[in-house]
Coordinates of C-alpha atoms in Angstrom, one line a residue:
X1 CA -126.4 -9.2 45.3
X2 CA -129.4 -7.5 43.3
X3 CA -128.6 -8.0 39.2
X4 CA -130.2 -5.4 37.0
X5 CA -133.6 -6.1 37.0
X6 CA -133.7 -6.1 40.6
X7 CA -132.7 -2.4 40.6
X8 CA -134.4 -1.6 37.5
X9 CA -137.6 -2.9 39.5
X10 CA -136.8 -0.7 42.2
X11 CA -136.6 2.6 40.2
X12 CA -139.7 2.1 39.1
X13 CA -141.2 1.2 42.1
X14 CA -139.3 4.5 43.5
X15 CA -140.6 6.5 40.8
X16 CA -144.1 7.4 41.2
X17 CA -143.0 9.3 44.8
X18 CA -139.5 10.5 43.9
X19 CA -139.1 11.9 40.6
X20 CA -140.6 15.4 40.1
X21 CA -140.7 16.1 44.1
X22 CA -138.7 17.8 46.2
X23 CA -136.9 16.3 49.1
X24 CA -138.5 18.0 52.3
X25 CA -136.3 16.7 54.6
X26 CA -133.3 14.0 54.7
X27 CA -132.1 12.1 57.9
X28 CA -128.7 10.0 57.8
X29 CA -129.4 8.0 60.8
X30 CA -125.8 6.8 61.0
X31 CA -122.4 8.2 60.2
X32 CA -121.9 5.5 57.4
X33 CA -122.9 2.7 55.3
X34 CA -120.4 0.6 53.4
X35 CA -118.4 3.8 53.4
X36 CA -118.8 7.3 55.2
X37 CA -121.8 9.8 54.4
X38 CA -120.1 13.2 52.5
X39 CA -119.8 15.8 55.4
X40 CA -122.2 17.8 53.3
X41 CA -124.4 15.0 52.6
X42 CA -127.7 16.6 53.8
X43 CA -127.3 20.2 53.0
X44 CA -126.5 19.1 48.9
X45 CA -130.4 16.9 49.4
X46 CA -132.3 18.9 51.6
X47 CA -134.5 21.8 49.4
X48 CA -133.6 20.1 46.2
X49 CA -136.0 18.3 43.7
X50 CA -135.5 15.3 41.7
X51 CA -136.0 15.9 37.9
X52 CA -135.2 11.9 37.3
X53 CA -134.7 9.2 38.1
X54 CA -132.1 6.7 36.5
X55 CA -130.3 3.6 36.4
X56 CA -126.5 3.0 34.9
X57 CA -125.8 -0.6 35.6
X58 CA -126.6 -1.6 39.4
X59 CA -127.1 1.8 40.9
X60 CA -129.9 4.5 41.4
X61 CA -129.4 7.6 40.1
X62 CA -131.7 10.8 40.9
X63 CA -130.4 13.6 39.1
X64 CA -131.2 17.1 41.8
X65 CA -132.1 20.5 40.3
X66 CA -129.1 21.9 41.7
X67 CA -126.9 19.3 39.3
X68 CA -125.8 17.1 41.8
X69 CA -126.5 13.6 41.6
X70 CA -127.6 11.3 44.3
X71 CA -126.3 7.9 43.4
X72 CA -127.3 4.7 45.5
X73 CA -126.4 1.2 45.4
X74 CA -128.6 -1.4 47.2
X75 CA -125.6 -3.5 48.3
X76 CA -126.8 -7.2 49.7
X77 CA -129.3 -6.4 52.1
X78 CA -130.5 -3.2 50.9
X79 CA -133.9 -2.4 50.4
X80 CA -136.2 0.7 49.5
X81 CA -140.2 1.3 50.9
X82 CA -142.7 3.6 50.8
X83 CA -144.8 5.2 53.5
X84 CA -147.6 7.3 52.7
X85 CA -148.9 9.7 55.0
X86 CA -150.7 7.8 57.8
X87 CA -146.8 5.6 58.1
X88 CA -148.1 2.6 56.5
X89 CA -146.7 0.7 53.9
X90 CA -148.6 -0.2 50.3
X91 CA -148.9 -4.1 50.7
X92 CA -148.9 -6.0 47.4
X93 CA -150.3 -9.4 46.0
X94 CA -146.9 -10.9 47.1
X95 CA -146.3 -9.0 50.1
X96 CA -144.1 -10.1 52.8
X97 CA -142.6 -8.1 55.6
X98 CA -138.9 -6.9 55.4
X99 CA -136.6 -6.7 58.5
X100 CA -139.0 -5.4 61.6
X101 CA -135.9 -3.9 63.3
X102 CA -136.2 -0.3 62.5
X103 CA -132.8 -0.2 63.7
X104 CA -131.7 -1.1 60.2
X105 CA -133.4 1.9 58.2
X106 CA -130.7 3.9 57.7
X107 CA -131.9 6.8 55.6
X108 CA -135.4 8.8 55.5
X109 CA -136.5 11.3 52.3
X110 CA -139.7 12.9 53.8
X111 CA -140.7 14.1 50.1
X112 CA -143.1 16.6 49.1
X113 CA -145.0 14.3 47.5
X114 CA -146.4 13.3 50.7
X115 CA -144.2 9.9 50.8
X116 CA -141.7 8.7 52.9
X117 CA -138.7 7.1 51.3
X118 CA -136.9 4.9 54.0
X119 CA -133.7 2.9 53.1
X120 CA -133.4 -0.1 55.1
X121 CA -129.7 -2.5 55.2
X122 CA -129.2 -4.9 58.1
X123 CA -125.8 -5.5 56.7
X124 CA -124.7 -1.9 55.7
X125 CA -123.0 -3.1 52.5
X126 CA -125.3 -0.4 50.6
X127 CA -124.2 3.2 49.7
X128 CA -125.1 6.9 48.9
X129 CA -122.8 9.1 47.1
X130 CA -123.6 12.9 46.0
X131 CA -122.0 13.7 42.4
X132 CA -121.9 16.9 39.9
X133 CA -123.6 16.0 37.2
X134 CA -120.7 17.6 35.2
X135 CA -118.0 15.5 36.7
X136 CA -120.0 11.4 36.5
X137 CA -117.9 10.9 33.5
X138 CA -115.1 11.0 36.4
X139 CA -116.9 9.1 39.2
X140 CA -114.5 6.1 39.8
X141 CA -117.3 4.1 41.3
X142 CA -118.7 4.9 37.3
X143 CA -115.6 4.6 35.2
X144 CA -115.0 2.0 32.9
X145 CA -118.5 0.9 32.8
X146 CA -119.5 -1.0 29.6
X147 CA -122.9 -0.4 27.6
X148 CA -126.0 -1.5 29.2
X149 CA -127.1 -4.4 28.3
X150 CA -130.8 -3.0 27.0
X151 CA -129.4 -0.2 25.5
X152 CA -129.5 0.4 21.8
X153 CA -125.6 0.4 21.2
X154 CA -125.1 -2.9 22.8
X155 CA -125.8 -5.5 19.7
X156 CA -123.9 -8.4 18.3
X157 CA -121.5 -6.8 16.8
X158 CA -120.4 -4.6 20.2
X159 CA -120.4 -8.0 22.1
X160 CA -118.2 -9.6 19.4
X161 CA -115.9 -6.4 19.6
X162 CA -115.6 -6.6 23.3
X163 CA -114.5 -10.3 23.2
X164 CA -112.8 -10.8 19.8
X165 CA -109.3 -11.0 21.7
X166 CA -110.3 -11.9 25.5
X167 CA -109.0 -15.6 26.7
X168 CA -111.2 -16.1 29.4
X169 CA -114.7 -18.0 29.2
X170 CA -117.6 -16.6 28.0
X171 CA -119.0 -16.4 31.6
X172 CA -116.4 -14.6 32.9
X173 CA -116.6 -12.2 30.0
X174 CA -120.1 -11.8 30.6
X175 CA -119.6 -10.5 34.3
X176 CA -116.8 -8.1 33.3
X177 CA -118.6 -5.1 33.8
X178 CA -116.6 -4.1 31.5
X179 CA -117.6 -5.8 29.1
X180 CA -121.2 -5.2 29.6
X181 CA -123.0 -3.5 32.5
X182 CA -125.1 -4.8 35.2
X183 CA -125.4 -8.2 34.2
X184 CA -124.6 -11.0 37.2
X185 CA -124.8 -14.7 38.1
X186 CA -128.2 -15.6 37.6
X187 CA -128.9 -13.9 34.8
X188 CA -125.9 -14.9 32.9
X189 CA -126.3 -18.8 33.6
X190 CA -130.1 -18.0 32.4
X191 CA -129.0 -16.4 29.2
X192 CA -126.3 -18.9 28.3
X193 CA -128.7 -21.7 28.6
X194 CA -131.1 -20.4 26.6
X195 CA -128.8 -19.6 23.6
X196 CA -127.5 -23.2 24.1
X197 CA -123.4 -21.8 24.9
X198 CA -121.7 -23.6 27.1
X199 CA -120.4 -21.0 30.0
X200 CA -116.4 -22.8 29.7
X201 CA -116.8 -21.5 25.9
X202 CA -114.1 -19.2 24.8
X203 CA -115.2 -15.6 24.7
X204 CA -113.5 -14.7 21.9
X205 CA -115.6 -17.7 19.7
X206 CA -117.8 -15.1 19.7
X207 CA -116.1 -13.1 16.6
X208 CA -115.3 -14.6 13.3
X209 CA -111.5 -14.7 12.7
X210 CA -112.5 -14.3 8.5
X211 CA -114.0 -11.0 9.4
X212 CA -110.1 -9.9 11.5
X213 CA -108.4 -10.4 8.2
X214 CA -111.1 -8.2 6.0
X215 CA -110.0 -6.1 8.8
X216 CA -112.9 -5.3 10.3
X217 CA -111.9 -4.3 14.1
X218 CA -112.5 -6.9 16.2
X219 CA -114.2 -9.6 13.8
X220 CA -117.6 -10.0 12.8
X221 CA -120.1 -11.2 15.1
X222 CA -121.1 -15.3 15.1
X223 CA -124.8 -16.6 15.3
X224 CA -123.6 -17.5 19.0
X225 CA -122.7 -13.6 19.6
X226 CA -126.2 -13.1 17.9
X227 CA -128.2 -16.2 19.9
X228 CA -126.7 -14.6 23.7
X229 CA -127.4 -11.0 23.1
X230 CA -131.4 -12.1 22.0
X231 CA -131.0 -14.4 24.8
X232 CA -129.5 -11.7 26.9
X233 CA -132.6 -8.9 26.1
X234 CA -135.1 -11.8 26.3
X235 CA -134.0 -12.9 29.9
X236 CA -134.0 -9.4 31.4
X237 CA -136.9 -8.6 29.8
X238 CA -138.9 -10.8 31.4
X239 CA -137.1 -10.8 34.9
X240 CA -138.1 -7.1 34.8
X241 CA -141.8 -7.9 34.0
X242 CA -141.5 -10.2 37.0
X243 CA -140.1 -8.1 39.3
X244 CA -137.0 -9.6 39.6
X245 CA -135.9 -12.5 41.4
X246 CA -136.2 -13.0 45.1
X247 CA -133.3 -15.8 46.1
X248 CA -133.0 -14.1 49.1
X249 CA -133.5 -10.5 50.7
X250 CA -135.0 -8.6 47.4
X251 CA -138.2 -6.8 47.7
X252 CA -139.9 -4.8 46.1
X253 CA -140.9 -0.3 47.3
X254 CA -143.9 -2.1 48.3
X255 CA -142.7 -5.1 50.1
X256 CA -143.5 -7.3 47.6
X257 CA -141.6 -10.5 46.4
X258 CA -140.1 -10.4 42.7
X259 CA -141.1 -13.9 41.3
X260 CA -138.7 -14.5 38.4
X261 CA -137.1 -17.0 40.2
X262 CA -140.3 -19.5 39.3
X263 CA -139.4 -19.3 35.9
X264 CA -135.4 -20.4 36.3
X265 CA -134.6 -22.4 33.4
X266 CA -131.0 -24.1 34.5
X267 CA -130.1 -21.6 37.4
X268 CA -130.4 -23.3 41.0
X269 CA -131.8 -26.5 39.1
X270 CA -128.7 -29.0 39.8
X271 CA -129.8 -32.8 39.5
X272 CA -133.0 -32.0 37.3
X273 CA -133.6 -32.7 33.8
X274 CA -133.0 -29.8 31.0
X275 CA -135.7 -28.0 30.0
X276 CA -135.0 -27.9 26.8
X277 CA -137.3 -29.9 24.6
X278 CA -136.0 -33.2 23.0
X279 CA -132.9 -32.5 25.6
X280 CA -133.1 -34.7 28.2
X281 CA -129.7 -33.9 29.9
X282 CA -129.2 -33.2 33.4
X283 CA -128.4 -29.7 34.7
X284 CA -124.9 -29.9 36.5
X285 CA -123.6 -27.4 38.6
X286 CA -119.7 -26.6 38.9
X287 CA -117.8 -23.4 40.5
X288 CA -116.5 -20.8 37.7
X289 CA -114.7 -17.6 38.4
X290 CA -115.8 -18.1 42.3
X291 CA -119.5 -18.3 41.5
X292 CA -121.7 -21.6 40.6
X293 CA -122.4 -22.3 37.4
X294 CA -125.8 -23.7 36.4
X295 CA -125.8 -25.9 33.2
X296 CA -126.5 -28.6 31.1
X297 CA -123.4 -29.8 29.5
X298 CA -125.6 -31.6 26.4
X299 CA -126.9 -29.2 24.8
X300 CA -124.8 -26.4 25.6
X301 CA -121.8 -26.4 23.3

Protein backbone atom coordinates (compact mmCIF):
# COMPACT_ATOMS: atom_id res chain seq x y z
CA UNK A 1 0.00 0.00 0.00
CA UNK A 2 1.59 3.51 -1.03
CA UNK A 3 2.78 5.42 2.48
CA UNK A 4 2.88 9.15 2.16
CA UNK A 5 5.66 9.95 0.17
CA UNK A 6 4.49 7.67 -2.34
CA UNK A 7 1.36 9.84 -2.85
CA UNK A 8 3.07 12.98 -2.03
CA UNK A 9 5.41 11.95 -5.07
CA UNK A 10 2.48 11.53 -7.16
CA UNK A 11 0.90 14.96 -6.58
CA UNK A 12 3.66 16.47 -7.67
CA UNK A 13 4.27 14.50 -10.51
CA UNK A 14 0.25 15.20 -11.25
CA UNK A 15 0.76 18.74 -10.79
CA UNK A 16 2.48 20.38 -13.56
CA UNK A 17 -0.83 19.08 -15.94
CA UNK A 18 -3.59 19.15 -13.46
CA UNK A 19 -3.68 22.07 -11.31
CA UNK A 20 -4.78 25.36 -12.94
CA UNK A 21 -6.54 23.43 -16.03
CA UNK A 22 -9.77 22.49 -16.74
CA UNK A 23 -10.93 19.08 -17.13
CA UNK A 24 -12.10 18.80 -20.88
CA UNK A 25 -13.51 15.67 -20.67
CA UNK A 26 -13.76 12.59 -18.02
CA UNK A 27 -14.46 8.91 -18.93
CA UNK A 28 -15.32 6.19 -16.02
CA UNK A 29 -14.52 3.27 -17.99
CA UNK A 30 -16.23 1.01 -15.41
CA UNK A 31 -19.21 1.27 -13.12
CA UNK A 32 -16.80 0.97 -10.00
CA UNK A 33 -13.55 0.73 -8.34
CA UNK A 34 -13.20 -0.50 -4.78
CA UNK A 35 -16.64 1.03 -4.37
CA UNK A 36 -19.27 2.48 -6.99
CA UNK A 37 -18.67 5.83 -9.18
CA UNK A 38 -21.36 8.69 -7.71
CA UNK A 39 -24.28 8.63 -10.29
CA UNK A 40 -23.28 12.10 -10.99
CA UNK A 41 -19.71 11.49 -11.10
CA UNK A 42 -18.96 12.98 -14.56
CA UNK A 43 -21.29 15.91 -14.81
CA UNK A 44 -19.69 17.34 -11.11
CA UNK A 45 -15.83 16.91 -13.34
CA UNK A 46 -16.61 17.64 -16.73
CA UNK A 47 -16.25 21.80 -17.45
CA UNK A 48 -14.67 22.33 -14.13
CA UNK A 49 -11.03 23.50 -13.40
CA UNK A 50 -8.67 22.43 -10.78
CA UNK A 51 -7.45 25.40 -8.61
CA UNK A 52 -5.16 22.74 -6.47
CA UNK A 53 -4.01 20.16 -5.86
CA UNK A 54 -3.56 18.52 -2.29
CA UNK A 55 -2.74 15.80 -0.15
CA UNK A 56 -4.39 14.96 3.54
CA UNK A 57 -2.72 11.82 4.60
CA UNK A 58 -2.82 8.99 1.70
CA UNK A 59 -5.24 10.63 -0.74
CA UNK A 60 -5.33 13.14 -3.67
CA UNK A 61 -7.24 15.92 -3.38
CA UNK A 62 -8.06 18.45 -6.34
CA UNK A 63 -10.13 21.03 -5.12
CA UNK A 64 -12.85 22.08 -8.59
CA UNK A 65 -13.87 25.71 -9.12
CA UNK A 66 -17.34 24.71 -8.59
CA UNK A 67 -16.25 23.67 -4.69
CA UNK A 68 -16.48 20.16 -5.07
CA UNK A 69 -13.62 18.15 -4.29
CA UNK A 70 -12.27 15.25 -6.24
CA UNK A 71 -10.62 12.97 -3.77
CA UNK A 72 -8.56 9.80 -4.95
CA UNK A 73 -6.87 7.15 -3.22
CA UNK A 74 -4.31 4.93 -5.13
CA UNK A 75 -5.29 1.76 -3.35
CA UNK A 76 -2.58 -1.25 -4.00
CA UNK A 77 -2.18 -1.35 -7.53
CA UNK A 78 -3.05 2.11 -8.39
CA UNK A 79 -1.17 4.18 -10.48
CA UNK A 80 -1.30 7.68 -12.25
CA UNK A 81 0.49 8.71 -16.03
CA UNK A 82 0.70 11.25 -18.25
CA UNK A 83 0.14 11.35 -21.98
CA UNK A 84 0.95 14.31 -23.89
CA UNK A 85 -0.59 15.07 -27.06
CA UNK A 86 0.95 12.61 -29.54
CA UNK A 87 -0.36 9.52 -26.69
CA UNK A 88 3.07 8.88 -25.49
CA UNK A 89 4.26 8.73 -22.13
CA UNK A 90 7.38 11.00 -20.63
CA UNK A 91 10.04 8.18 -19.89
CA UNK A 92 12.34 8.89 -17.06
CA UNK A 93 15.94 7.96 -15.93
CA UNK A 94 14.30 4.99 -14.01
CA UNK A 95 11.69 4.21 -16.32
CA UNK A 96 9.98 0.95 -16.48
CA UNK A 97 6.68 0.08 -18.06
CA UNK A 98 3.42 -0.28 -15.91
CA UNK A 99 0.70 -2.92 -16.65
CA UNK A 100 0.41 -3.08 -20.70
CA UNK A 101 -3.19 -4.25 -20.39
CA UNK A 102 -5.12 -1.11 -21.11
CA UNK A 103 -7.81 -3.02 -19.72
CA UNK A 104 -6.85 -1.84 -16.32
CA UNK A 105 -6.94 2.09 -16.95
CA UNK A 106 -9.92 2.83 -15.48
CA UNK A 107 -10.31 6.61 -15.59
CA UNK A 108 -9.18 9.28 -18.36
CA UNK A 109 -9.06 13.36 -17.62
CA UNK A 110 -8.40 14.69 -21.27
CA UNK A 111 -7.23 18.21 -19.64
CA UNK A 112 -7.01 21.45 -21.19
CA UNK A 113 -3.66 21.55 -20.61
CA UNK A 114 -3.12 19.36 -23.46
CA UNK A 115 -2.38 16.11 -21.16
CA UNK A 116 -4.05 13.14 -20.60
CA UNK A 117 -4.48 11.85 -17.07
CA UNK A 118 -5.12 8.04 -17.13
CA UNK A 119 -5.66 6.06 -13.79
CA UNK A 120 -4.55 2.62 -14.16
CA UNK A 121 -5.59 -0.40 -11.09
CA UNK A 122 -5.31 -4.06 -12.14
CA UNK A 123 -6.72 -4.86 -8.70
CA UNK A 124 -9.50 -2.08 -8.44
CA UNK A 125 -8.73 -1.55 -4.67
CA UNK A 126 -8.34 2.35 -5.66
CA UNK A 127 -11.07 5.04 -5.37
CA UNK A 128 -12.63 8.42 -6.53
CA UNK A 129 -15.05 10.27 -4.47
CA UNK A 130 -16.58 13.82 -5.36
CA UNK A 131 -16.99 16.07 -2.01
CA UNK A 132 -18.31 19.82 -1.14
CA UNK A 133 -15.65 21.51 -0.13
CA UNK A 134 -17.95 22.80 2.67
CA UNK A 135 -18.95 19.48 4.01
CA UNK A 136 -14.87 17.48 4.14
CA UNK A 137 -14.92 18.21 7.73
CA UNK A 138 -17.83 15.51 7.51
CA UNK A 139 -16.28 13.06 4.93
CA UNK A 140 -16.20 9.79 6.98
CA UNK A 141 -13.50 8.47 4.72
CA UNK A 142 -11.71 11.97 6.31
CA UNK A 143 -12.88 12.04 9.85
CA UNK A 144 -10.82 11.42 12.70
CA UNK A 145 -7.65 11.96 10.86
CA UNK A 146 -4.65 13.00 13.04
CA UNK A 147 -2.05 15.88 12.03
CA UNK A 148 0.17 15.32 9.22
CA UNK A 149 3.10 14.21 9.94
CA UNK A 150 5.14 17.27 8.11
CA UNK A 151 2.88 19.68 9.20
CA UNK A 152 3.81 22.48 11.55
CA UNK A 153 1.43 21.46 14.52
CA UNK A 154 2.64 17.92 14.72
CA UNK A 155 5.86 18.35 17.17
CA UNK A 156 7.04 16.52 20.24
CA UNK A 157 4.85 17.74 22.35
CA UNK A 158 1.54 16.70 20.04
CA UNK A 159 3.05 13.20 19.74
CA UNK A 160 3.57 13.03 23.51
CA UNK A 161 -0.15 14.30 23.91
CA UNK A 162 -1.51 11.70 21.58
CA UNK A 163 0.26 8.77 23.52
CA UNK A 164 0.67 9.98 27.13
CA UNK A 165 -2.26 7.40 28.13
CA UNK A 166 -2.38 4.75 25.08
CA UNK A 167 -1.17 0.98 26.16
CA UNK A 168 -0.26 -0.23 23.04
CA UNK A 169 3.41 -0.22 21.46
CA UNK A 170 4.78 2.53 20.02
CA UNK A 171 4.44 0.90 16.50
CA UNK A 172 1.10 0.45 16.77
CA UNK A 173 0.55 3.98 17.92
CA UNK A 174 2.49 5.08 15.12
CA UNK A 175 0.00 3.56 12.50
CA UNK A 176 -3.12 4.79 14.27
CA UNK A 177 -3.99 7.25 11.89
CA UNK A 178 -5.22 8.71 14.46
CA UNK A 179 -2.65 9.35 16.03
CA UNK A 180 -0.80 10.73 13.16
CA UNK A 181 -1.63 10.74 9.43
CA UNK A 182 -0.34 8.91 6.57
CA UNK A 183 2.46 7.23 8.15
CA UNK A 184 2.70 3.16 7.34
CA UNK A 185 4.97 0.11 7.71
CA UNK A 186 8.08 0.98 6.11
CA UNK A 187 8.39 4.19 7.11
CA UNK A 188 7.67 3.61 10.70
CA UNK A 189 10.24 0.64 11.11
CA UNK A 190 12.68 3.26 9.28
CA UNK A 191 11.96 6.04 11.76
CA UNK A 192 12.11 3.89 14.88
CA UNK A 193 15.47 2.62 13.90
CA UNK A 194 16.88 5.59 13.43
CA UNK A 195 15.82 7.26 16.74
CA UNK A 196 17.14 3.99 18.28
CA UNK A 197 13.23 3.00 20.01
CA UNK A 198 12.48 -0.32 20.09
CA UNK A 199 8.93 -0.79 18.18
CA UNK A 200 7.55 -3.20 21.45
CA UNK A 201 8.22 0.17 23.52
CA UNK A 202 5.30 1.49 25.25
CA UNK A 203 3.71 4.42 23.64
CA UNK A 204 2.93 6.17 26.38
CA UNK A 205 7.04 6.31 27.41
CA UNK A 206 6.81 8.86 25.20
CA UNK A 207 5.41 11.56 27.91
CA UNK A 208 6.99 12.31 31.17
CA UNK A 209 4.77 11.26 34.11
CA UNK A 210 6.53 14.48 36.31
CA UNK A 211 5.06 16.81 33.65
CA UNK A 212 1.00 14.84 34.37
CA UNK A 213 1.27 15.94 37.99
CA UNK A 214 2.51 19.80 37.13
CA UNK A 215 -0.65 19.12 35.22
CA UNK A 216 0.32 19.79 32.04
CA UNK A 217 -2.27 17.71 29.74
CA UNK A 218 -0.91 14.79 28.69
CA UNK A 219 2.75 15.05 30.08
CA UNK A 220 5.68 16.66 28.72
CA UNK A 221 7.37 15.25 25.81
CA UNK A 222 10.77 12.79 26.42
CA UNK A 223 14.01 13.04 24.27
CA UNK A 224 12.55 9.70 22.69
CA UNK A 225 9.16 11.76 21.72
CA UNK A 226 11.79 14.41 20.48
CA UNK A 227 14.43 11.67 18.70
CA UNK A 228 11.13 9.89 16.57
CA UNK A 229 9.41 13.04 15.42
CA UNK A 230 13.21 14.37 14.00
CA UNK A 231 13.53 10.83 12.96
CA UNK A 232 10.02 10.93 11.60
CA UNK A 233 10.52 14.48 9.34
CA UNK A 234 14.02 13.22 8.43
CA UNK A 235 12.81 9.81 6.93
CA UNK A 236 10.02 11.24 4.88
CA UNK A 237 11.97 13.81 3.86
CA UNK A 238 14.22 12.03 2.07
CA UNK A 239 11.75 9.21 0.81
CA UNK A 240 10.05 12.19 -0.88
CA UNK A 241 13.31 13.46 -2.49
CA UNK A 242 13.66 9.89 -3.62
CA UNK A 243 10.57 9.45 -5.01
CA UNK A 244 9.32 7.11 -2.76
CA UNK A 245 9.90 3.49 -2.40
CA UNK A 246 9.18 0.95 -5.03
CA UNK A 247 8.66 -2.62 -3.06
CA UNK A 248 6.41 -3.48 -5.52
CA UNK A 249 3.83 -1.78 -7.97
CA UNK A 250 4.68 2.19 -7.20
CA UNK A 251 5.56 4.34 -10.09
CA UNK A 252 5.93 7.29 -10.62
CA UNK A 253 3.28 10.04 -13.51
CA UNK A 254 6.14 9.26 -15.60
CA UNK A 255 6.71 5.65 -15.16
CA UNK A 256 9.46 5.95 -13.25
CA UNK A 257 10.75 3.81 -10.23
CA UNK A 258 10.88 5.69 -6.76
CA UNK A 259 14.31 4.52 -5.30
CA UNK A 260 14.11 5.07 -1.55
CA UNK A 261 14.08 1.57 -0.99
CA UNK A 262 18.13 1.55 -1.71
CA UNK A 263 18.61 3.50 1.13
CA UNK A 264 16.46 1.06 3.86
CA UNK A 265 18.25 1.22 7.02
CA UNK A 266 16.59 -1.88 9.04
CA UNK A 267 13.36 -2.33 6.80
CA UNK A 268 13.42 -5.73 4.64
CA UNK A 269 17.10 -6.20 6.01
CA UNK A 270 16.43 -9.50 8.33
CA UNK A 271 19.78 -11.44 8.90
CA UNK A 272 22.16 -8.45 8.09
CA UNK A 273 24.18 -6.47 10.44
CA UNK A 274 22.89 -2.99 11.90
CA UNK A 275 23.84 -0.15 10.26
CA UNK A 276 24.40 1.66 12.94
CA UNK A 277 27.96 2.52 13.66
CA UNK A 278 29.86 0.73 16.55
CA UNK A 279 26.33 -1.47 16.56
CA UNK A 280 27.04 -4.55 15.26
CA UNK A 281 23.69 -6.31 16.09
CA UNK A 282 21.72 -8.11 13.68
CA UNK A 283 18.42 -6.85 12.21
CA UNK A 284 15.55 -9.40 13.34
CA UNK A 285 12.37 -9.41 11.94
CA UNK A 286 9.11 -10.49 13.98
CA UNK A 287 5.20 -9.89 13.19
CA UNK A 288 3.52 -6.85 15.20
CA UNK A 289 0.00 -5.73 14.92
CA UNK A 290 -0.24 -8.10 11.65
CA UNK A 291 2.66 -6.42 9.80
CA UNK A 292 6.54 -7.37 10.02
CA UNK A 293 8.61 -5.58 12.05
CA UNK A 294 12.19 -4.73 10.89
CA UNK A 295 14.75 -4.23 13.84
CA UNK A 296 17.61 -4.49 15.72
CA UNK A 297 16.88 -5.50 19.20
CA UNK A 298 20.64 -3.99 20.43
CA UNK A 299 20.45 -0.84 20.03
CA UNK A 300 16.91 -0.23 19.98
CA UNK A 301 15.69 0.20 23.50
Amino acid sequence: MPELPEVETVRRGLQPAMEGSTILKAEARRKDLRFPFQKDFIARLEGRTITGLGRRAKYLMADLNSGDVLLMHLGMSGSFRVLKQDGAATPGQFHHPRSEDRVHDHVVFHMSSGAAVVFNDPRRFGYMKIIARNAIEDEPLLKGLGPEPLGNEFDAAMLARSCHNKKTSLKAALLDQRVVAGLGNIYVCEALFRSHLSPRRLAATLATKSGQRKGVAGGEPTDHARRLVDAIHSVLNQAIKAGGSSISDHRLTNGDLGYFQHSFQVYDREGETCRTSGCEGIVRRFTQNGRSTFWCPKCQK
